Tab-separated table of C-alpha atoms in Angstrom:
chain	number	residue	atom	x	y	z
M	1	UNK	CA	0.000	0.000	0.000
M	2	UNK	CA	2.930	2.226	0.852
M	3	UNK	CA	4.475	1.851	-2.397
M	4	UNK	CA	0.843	2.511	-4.406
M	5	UNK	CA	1.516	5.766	-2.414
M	6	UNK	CA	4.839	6.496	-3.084
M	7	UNK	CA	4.103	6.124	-7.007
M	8	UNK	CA	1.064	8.050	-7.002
M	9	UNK	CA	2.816	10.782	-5.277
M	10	UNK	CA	5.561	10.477	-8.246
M	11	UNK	CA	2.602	10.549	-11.042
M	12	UNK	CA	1.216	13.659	-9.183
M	13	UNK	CA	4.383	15.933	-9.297
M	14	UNK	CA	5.464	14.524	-12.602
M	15	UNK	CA	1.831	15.901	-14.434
M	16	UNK	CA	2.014	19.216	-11.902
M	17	UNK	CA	5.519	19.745	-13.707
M	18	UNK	CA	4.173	19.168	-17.617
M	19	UNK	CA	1.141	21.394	-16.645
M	20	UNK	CA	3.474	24.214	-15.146
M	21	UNK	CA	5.581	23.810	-18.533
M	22	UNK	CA	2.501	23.972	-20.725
M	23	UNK	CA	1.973	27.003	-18.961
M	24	UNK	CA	5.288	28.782	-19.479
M	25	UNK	CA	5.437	27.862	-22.543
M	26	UNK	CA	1.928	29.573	-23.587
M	27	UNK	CA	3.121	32.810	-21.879
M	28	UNK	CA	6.526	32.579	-23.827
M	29	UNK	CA	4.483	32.398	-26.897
M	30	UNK	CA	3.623	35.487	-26.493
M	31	UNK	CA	6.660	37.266	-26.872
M	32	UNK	CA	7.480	38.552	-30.240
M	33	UNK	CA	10.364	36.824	-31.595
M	34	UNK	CA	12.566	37.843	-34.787
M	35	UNK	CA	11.012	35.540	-36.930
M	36	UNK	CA	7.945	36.951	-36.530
M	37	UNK	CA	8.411	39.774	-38.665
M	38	UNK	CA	7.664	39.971	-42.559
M	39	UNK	CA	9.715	42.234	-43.964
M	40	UNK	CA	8.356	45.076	-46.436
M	41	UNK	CA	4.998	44.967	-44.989
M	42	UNK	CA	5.746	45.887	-41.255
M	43	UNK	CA	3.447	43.111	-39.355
M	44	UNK	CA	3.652	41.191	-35.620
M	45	UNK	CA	2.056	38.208	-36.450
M	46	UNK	CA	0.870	36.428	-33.142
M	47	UNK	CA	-2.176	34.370	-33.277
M	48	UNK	CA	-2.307	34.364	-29.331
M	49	UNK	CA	-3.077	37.925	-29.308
M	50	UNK	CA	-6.539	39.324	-31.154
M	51	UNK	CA	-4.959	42.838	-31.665
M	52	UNK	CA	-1.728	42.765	-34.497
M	53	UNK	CA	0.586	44.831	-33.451
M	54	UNK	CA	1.965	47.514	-36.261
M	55	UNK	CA	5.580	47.358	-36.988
M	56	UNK	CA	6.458	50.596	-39.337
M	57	UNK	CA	7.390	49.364	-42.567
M	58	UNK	CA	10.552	51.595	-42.422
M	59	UNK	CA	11.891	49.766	-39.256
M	60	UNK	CA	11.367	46.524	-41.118
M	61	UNK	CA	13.086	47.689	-44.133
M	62	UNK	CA	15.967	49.341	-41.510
M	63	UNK	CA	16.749	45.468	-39.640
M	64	UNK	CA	17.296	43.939	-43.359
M	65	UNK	CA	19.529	46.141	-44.499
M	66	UNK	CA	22.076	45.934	-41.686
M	67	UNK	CA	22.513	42.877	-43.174
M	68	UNK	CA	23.191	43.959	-46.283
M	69	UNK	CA	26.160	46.684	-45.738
M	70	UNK	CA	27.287	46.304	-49.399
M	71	UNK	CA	24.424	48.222	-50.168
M	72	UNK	CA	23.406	50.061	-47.305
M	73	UNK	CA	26.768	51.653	-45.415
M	74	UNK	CA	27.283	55.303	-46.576
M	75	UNK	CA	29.234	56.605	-48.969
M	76	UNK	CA	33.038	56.711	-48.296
M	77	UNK	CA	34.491	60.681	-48.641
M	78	UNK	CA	37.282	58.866	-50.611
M	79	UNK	CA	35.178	57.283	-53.508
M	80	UNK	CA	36.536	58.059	-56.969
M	81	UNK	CA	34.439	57.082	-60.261
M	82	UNK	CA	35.314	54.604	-63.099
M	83	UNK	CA	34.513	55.778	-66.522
M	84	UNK	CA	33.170	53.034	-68.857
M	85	UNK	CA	30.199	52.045	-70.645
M	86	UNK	CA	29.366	48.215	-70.968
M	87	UNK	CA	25.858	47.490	-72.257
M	88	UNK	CA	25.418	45.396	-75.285
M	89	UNK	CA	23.689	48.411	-77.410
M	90	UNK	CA	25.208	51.499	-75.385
M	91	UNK	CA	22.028	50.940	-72.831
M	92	UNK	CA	23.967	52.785	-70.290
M	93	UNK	CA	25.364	55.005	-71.875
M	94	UNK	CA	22.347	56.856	-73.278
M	95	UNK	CA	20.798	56.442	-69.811
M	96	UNK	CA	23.832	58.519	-68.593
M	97	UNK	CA	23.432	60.991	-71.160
M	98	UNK	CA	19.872	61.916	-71.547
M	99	UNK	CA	18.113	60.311	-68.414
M	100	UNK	CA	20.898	60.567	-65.606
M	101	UNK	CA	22.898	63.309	-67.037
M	102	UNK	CA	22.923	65.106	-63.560
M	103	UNK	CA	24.416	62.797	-61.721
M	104	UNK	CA	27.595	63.603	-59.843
M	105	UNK	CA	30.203	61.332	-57.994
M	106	UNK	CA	29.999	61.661	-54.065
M	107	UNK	CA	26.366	62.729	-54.619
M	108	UNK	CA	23.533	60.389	-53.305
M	109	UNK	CA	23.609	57.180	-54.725
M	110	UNK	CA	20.924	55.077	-56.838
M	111	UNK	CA	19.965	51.579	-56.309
M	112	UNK	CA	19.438	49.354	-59.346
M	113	UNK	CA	18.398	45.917	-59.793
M	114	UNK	CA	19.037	43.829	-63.209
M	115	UNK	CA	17.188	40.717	-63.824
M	116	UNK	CA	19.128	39.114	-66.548
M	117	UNK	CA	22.675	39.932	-65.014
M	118	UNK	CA	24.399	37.295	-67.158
M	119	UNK	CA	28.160	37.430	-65.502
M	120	UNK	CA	27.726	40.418	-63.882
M	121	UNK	CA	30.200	42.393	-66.201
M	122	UNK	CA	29.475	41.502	-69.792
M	123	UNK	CA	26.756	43.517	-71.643
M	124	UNK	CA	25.499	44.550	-67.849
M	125	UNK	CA	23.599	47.805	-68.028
M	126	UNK	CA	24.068	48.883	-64.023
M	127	UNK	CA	27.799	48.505	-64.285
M	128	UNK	CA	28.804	51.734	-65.330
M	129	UNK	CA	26.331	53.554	-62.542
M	130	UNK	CA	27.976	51.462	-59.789
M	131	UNK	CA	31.702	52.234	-60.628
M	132	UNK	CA	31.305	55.756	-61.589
M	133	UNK	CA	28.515	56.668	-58.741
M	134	UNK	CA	28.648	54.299	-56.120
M	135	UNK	CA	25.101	53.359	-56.829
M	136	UNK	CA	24.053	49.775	-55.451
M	137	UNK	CA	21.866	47.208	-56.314
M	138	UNK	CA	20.873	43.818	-56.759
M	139	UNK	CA	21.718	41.099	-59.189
M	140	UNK	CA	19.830	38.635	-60.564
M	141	UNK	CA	20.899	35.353	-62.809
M	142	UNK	CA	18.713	31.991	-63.194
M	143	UNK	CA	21.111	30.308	-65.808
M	144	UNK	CA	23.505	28.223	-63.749
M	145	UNK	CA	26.573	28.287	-65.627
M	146	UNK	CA	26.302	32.344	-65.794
M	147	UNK	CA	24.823	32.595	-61.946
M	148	UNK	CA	28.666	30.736	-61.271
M	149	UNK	CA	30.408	33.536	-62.552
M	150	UNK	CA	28.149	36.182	-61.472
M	151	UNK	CA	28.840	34.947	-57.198
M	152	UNK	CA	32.468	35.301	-58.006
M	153	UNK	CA	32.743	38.434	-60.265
M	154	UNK	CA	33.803	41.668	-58.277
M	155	UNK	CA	30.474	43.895	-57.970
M	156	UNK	CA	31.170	44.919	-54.843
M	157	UNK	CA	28.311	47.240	-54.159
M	158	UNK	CA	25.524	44.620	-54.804
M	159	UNK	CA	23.732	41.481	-53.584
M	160	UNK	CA	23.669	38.487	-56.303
M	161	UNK	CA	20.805	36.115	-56.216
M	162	UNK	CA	21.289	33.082	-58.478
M	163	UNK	CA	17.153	32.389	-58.696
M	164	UNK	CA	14.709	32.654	-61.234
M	165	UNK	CA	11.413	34.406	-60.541
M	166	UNK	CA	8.003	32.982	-60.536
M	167	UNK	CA	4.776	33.079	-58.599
M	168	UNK	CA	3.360	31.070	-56.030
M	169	UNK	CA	3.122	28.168	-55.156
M	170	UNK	CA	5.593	27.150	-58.174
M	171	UNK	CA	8.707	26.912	-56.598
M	172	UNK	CA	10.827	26.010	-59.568
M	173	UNK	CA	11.691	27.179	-63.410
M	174	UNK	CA	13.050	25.243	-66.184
M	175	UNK	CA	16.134	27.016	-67.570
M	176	UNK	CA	16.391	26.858	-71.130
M	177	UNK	CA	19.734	26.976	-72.926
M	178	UNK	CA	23.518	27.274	-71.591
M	179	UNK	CA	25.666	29.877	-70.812
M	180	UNK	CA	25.687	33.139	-72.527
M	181	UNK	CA	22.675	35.692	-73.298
M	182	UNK	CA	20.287	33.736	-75.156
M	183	UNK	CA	19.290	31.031	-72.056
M	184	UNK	CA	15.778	31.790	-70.818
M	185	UNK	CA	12.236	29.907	-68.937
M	186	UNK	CA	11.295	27.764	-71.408
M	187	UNK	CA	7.706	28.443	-70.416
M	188	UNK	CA	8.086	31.870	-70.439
M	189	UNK	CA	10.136	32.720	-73.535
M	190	UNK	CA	9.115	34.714	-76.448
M	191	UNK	CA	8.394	31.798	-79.793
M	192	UNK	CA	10.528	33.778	-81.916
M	193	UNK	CA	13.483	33.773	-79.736
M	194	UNK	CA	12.933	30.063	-79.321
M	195	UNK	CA	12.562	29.685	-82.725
M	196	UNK	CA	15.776	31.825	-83.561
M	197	UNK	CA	18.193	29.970	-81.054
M	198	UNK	CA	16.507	27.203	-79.389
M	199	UNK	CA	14.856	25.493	-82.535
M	200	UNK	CA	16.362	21.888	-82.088
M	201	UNK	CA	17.193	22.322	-78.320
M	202	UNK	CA	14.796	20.922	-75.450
M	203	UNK	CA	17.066	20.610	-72.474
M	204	UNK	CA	16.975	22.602	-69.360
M	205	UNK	CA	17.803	22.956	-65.981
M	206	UNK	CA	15.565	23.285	-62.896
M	207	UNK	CA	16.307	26.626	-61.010
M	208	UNK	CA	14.332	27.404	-57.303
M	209	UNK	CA	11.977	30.781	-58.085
M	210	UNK	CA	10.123	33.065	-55.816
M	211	UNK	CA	8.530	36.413	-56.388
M	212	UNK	CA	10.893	39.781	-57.255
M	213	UNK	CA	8.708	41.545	-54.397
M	214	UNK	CA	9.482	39.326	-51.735
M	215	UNK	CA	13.196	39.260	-52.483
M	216	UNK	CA	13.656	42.910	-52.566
M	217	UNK	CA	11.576	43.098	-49.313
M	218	UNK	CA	13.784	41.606	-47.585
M	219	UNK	CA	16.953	43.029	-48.607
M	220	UNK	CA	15.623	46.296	-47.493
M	221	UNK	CA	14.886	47.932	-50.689
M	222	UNK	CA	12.001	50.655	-50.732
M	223	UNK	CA	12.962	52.611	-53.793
M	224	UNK	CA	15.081	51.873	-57.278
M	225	UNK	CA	15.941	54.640	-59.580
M	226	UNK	CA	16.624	52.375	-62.145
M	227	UNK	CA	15.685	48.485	-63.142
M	228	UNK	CA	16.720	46.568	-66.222
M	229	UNK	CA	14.398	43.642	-66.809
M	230	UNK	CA	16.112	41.485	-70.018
M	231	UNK	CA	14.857	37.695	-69.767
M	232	UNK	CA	13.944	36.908	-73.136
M	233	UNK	CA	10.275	37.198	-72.970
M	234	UNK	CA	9.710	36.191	-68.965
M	235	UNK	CA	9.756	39.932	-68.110
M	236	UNK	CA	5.744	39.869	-68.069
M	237	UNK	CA	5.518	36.857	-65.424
M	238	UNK	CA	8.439	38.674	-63.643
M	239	UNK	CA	6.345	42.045	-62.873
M	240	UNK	CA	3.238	40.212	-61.944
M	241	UNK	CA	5.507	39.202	-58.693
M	242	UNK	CA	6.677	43.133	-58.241
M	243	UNK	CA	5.806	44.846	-55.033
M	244	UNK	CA	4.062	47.540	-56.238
M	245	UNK	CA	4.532	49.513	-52.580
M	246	UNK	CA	8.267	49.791	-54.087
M	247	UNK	CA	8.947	53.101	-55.735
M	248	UNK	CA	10.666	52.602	-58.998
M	249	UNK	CA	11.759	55.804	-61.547
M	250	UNK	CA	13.027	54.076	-64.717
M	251	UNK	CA	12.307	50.366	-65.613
M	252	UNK	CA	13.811	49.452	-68.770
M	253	UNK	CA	12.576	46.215	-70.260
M	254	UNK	CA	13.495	44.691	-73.970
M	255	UNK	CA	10.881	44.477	-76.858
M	256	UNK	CA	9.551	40.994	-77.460
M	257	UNK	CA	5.977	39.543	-78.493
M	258	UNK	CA	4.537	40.132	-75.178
M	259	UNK	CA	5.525	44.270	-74.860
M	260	UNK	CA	1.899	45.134	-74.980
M	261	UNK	CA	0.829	43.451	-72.007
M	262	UNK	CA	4.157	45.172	-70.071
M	263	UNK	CA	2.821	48.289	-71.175
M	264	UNK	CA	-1.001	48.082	-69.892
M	265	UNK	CA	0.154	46.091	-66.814
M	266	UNK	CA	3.106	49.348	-66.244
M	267	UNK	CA	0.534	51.945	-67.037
M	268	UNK	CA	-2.022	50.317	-64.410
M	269	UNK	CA	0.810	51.235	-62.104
M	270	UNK	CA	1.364	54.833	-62.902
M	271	UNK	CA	4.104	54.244	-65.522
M	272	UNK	CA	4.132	56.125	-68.746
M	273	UNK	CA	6.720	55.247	-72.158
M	274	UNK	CA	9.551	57.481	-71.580
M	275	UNK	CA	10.698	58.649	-75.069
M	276	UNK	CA	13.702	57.395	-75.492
M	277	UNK	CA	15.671	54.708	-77.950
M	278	UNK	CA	18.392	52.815	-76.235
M	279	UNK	CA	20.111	52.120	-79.669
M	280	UNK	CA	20.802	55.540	-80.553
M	281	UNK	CA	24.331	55.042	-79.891
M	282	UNK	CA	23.849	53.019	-82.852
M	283	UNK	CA	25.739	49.345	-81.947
M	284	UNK	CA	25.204	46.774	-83.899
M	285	UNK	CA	24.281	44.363	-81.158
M	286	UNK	CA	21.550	46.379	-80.028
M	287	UNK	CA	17.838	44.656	-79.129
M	288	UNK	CA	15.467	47.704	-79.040
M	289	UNK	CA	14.075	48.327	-75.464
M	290	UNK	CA	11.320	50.490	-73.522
M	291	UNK	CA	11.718	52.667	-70.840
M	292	UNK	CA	9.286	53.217	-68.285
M	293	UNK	CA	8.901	56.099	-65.951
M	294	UNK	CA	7.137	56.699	-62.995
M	295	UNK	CA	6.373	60.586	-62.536
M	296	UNK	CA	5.559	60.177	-58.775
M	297	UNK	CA	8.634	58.948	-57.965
M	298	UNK	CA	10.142	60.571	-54.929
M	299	UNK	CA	13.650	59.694	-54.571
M	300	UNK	CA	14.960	59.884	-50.745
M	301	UNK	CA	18.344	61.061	-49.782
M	302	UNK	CA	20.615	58.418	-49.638
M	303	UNK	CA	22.243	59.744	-46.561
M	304	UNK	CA	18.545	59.776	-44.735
M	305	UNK	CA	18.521	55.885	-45.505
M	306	UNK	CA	22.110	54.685	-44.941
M	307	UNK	CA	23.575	52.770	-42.487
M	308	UNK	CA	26.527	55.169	-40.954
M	309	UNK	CA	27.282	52.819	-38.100
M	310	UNK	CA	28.125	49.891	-40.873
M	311	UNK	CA	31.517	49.510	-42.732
M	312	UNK	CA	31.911	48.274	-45.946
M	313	UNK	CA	35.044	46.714	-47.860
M	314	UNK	CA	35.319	49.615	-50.427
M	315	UNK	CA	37.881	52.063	-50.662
């Protein structure tokens, strides 16, 4: 009989213990934690409380971007520009000369992001702004063989994402074509580009996607002065996955079969067509693009967004 007692006494303090756990547990659960936070959008989520509690979007975007000081840390006194153009039809260099012909060095930097960033150096259309202005930006490549090169090539001033872009819940693209400028979604690509450099070819390579918006979110980026969309007719499927609470000025996108439905979906947004031919430096190489513009666009300071207590690897 003693020992019945002696073991329920045990059982007792053993279920007291699990229900005072349960219990600190459920009050821990209320804590916000880190992970709780969505970037871009500024939310607590807690389903234990019936109130959300508001995190301002610019605090959100703030706790990304310390870790991203390539982008974010402010402008060294000691930065001197690189002259030299790079784009495959003098792009950039017509954007320098009749769309960003005020910019100075030392002068608040712009933030670009190119989708289609082959290497990272050939043909690349932010290049030029990031060693002559110290702008920054992000990077994106889906073809493996050029993603390889882009995550080892020297753009200091940028974050590289070797992804592809697509909505939810697909999770992955198939990459058609190998390395060079012609490789694009084979779902996505325009026919007569197929036609013109794919025609016998059916192979491709799987490549994890997820929407632009989301990435950008949560590398901290609010605002882009200028963003180069060249995928060989995916740049539709791309902007349906924008975040349309980011400010952009300039989006330049190439002409395929499907430029129409960029145009209505850009003018939905507040976009106009910016007169302007990117192959008026007259190169042989150049594909004909369209640049969009955004009239509302309110550029911030750069020094009102940077990260002075952050140091960088530049010179």
């Amino acid at each position: 009989m003693g020992f019945l007692r002696k073991c329920l006494a045990i059982l007792f303090c053993f279920v007291v213990a699990i229900l005072i756990a349960a219990a600190c547990s459920a009050s821990l659960l209320n804590i916000p934690h880190v992970g709780a936070i969505r970037l871009g959008v500024g939310k607590l989520n807690s389903s234990t409380k019936p109130n959300k509690q508001e995190i301002p979007a610019f605090f959100a975007s703030r706790y990304a971007r310390y870790l991203h000081p390539q982008i974010w840390a402010c402008q060294s006194a000691n930065f001197v520009g690189r002259r030299g153009y790079y784009s495959q039809g003098g792009e950039d260099e017509a954007l320098h000369k009749w769309i960003f012909n005020d910019t100075k060095e030392n002068q608040n930097p712009g933030i670009f992001v190119e989708i289609g960033a082959a290497d990272g150096i050939t043909f690349s259309n932010t290049l030029f702004f990031e060693r002559m202005f110290d702008w920054r930006g992000v990077l994106i490549e889906a073809q493996p063989d050029n993603a390889k090169k882009l995550m080892k090539v020297n753009r200091k001033n940028t974050v590289k994402l070797p992804i592809g872009i697509c909505s939810p819940p697909q999770t992955y693209i198939s990459m058609l074509g190998g390395p060079g400028f012609v490789a694009g979604n084979i779902d996505t690509m325009d026919e007569a580009f197929r036609k013109s450099w794919h025609k016998n070819n059916n192979k491709t390579q799987q490549v994890t996607c997820g929407p632009i918006g989301y990435y950008l979110s949560t590398i901290g980026i609010t605002h882009i002065d200028l963003f180069s969309l060249d995928i060989e007719g995916g740049e539709f499927s791309v902007l349906l996955t924008m975040d349309w609470n980011i400010q952009i000025h300039y989006l330049l996108v190439e002409n395929n079969s499907k430029t129409p439905n960029v145009t209505n979906l850009l003018k939905s947004h507040g976009f106009r067509v910016h007169d302007f031919n990117s192959c008026i430096m007259k190169r042989l190489e150049c594909a004909p693009s369209t640049l969009y513009v955004n009239d509302n666009y309110q550029r911030p300071e750069f020094s009102s967004i940077c990260l002075s207590n952050i140091y960088s690897n530049r010179n």
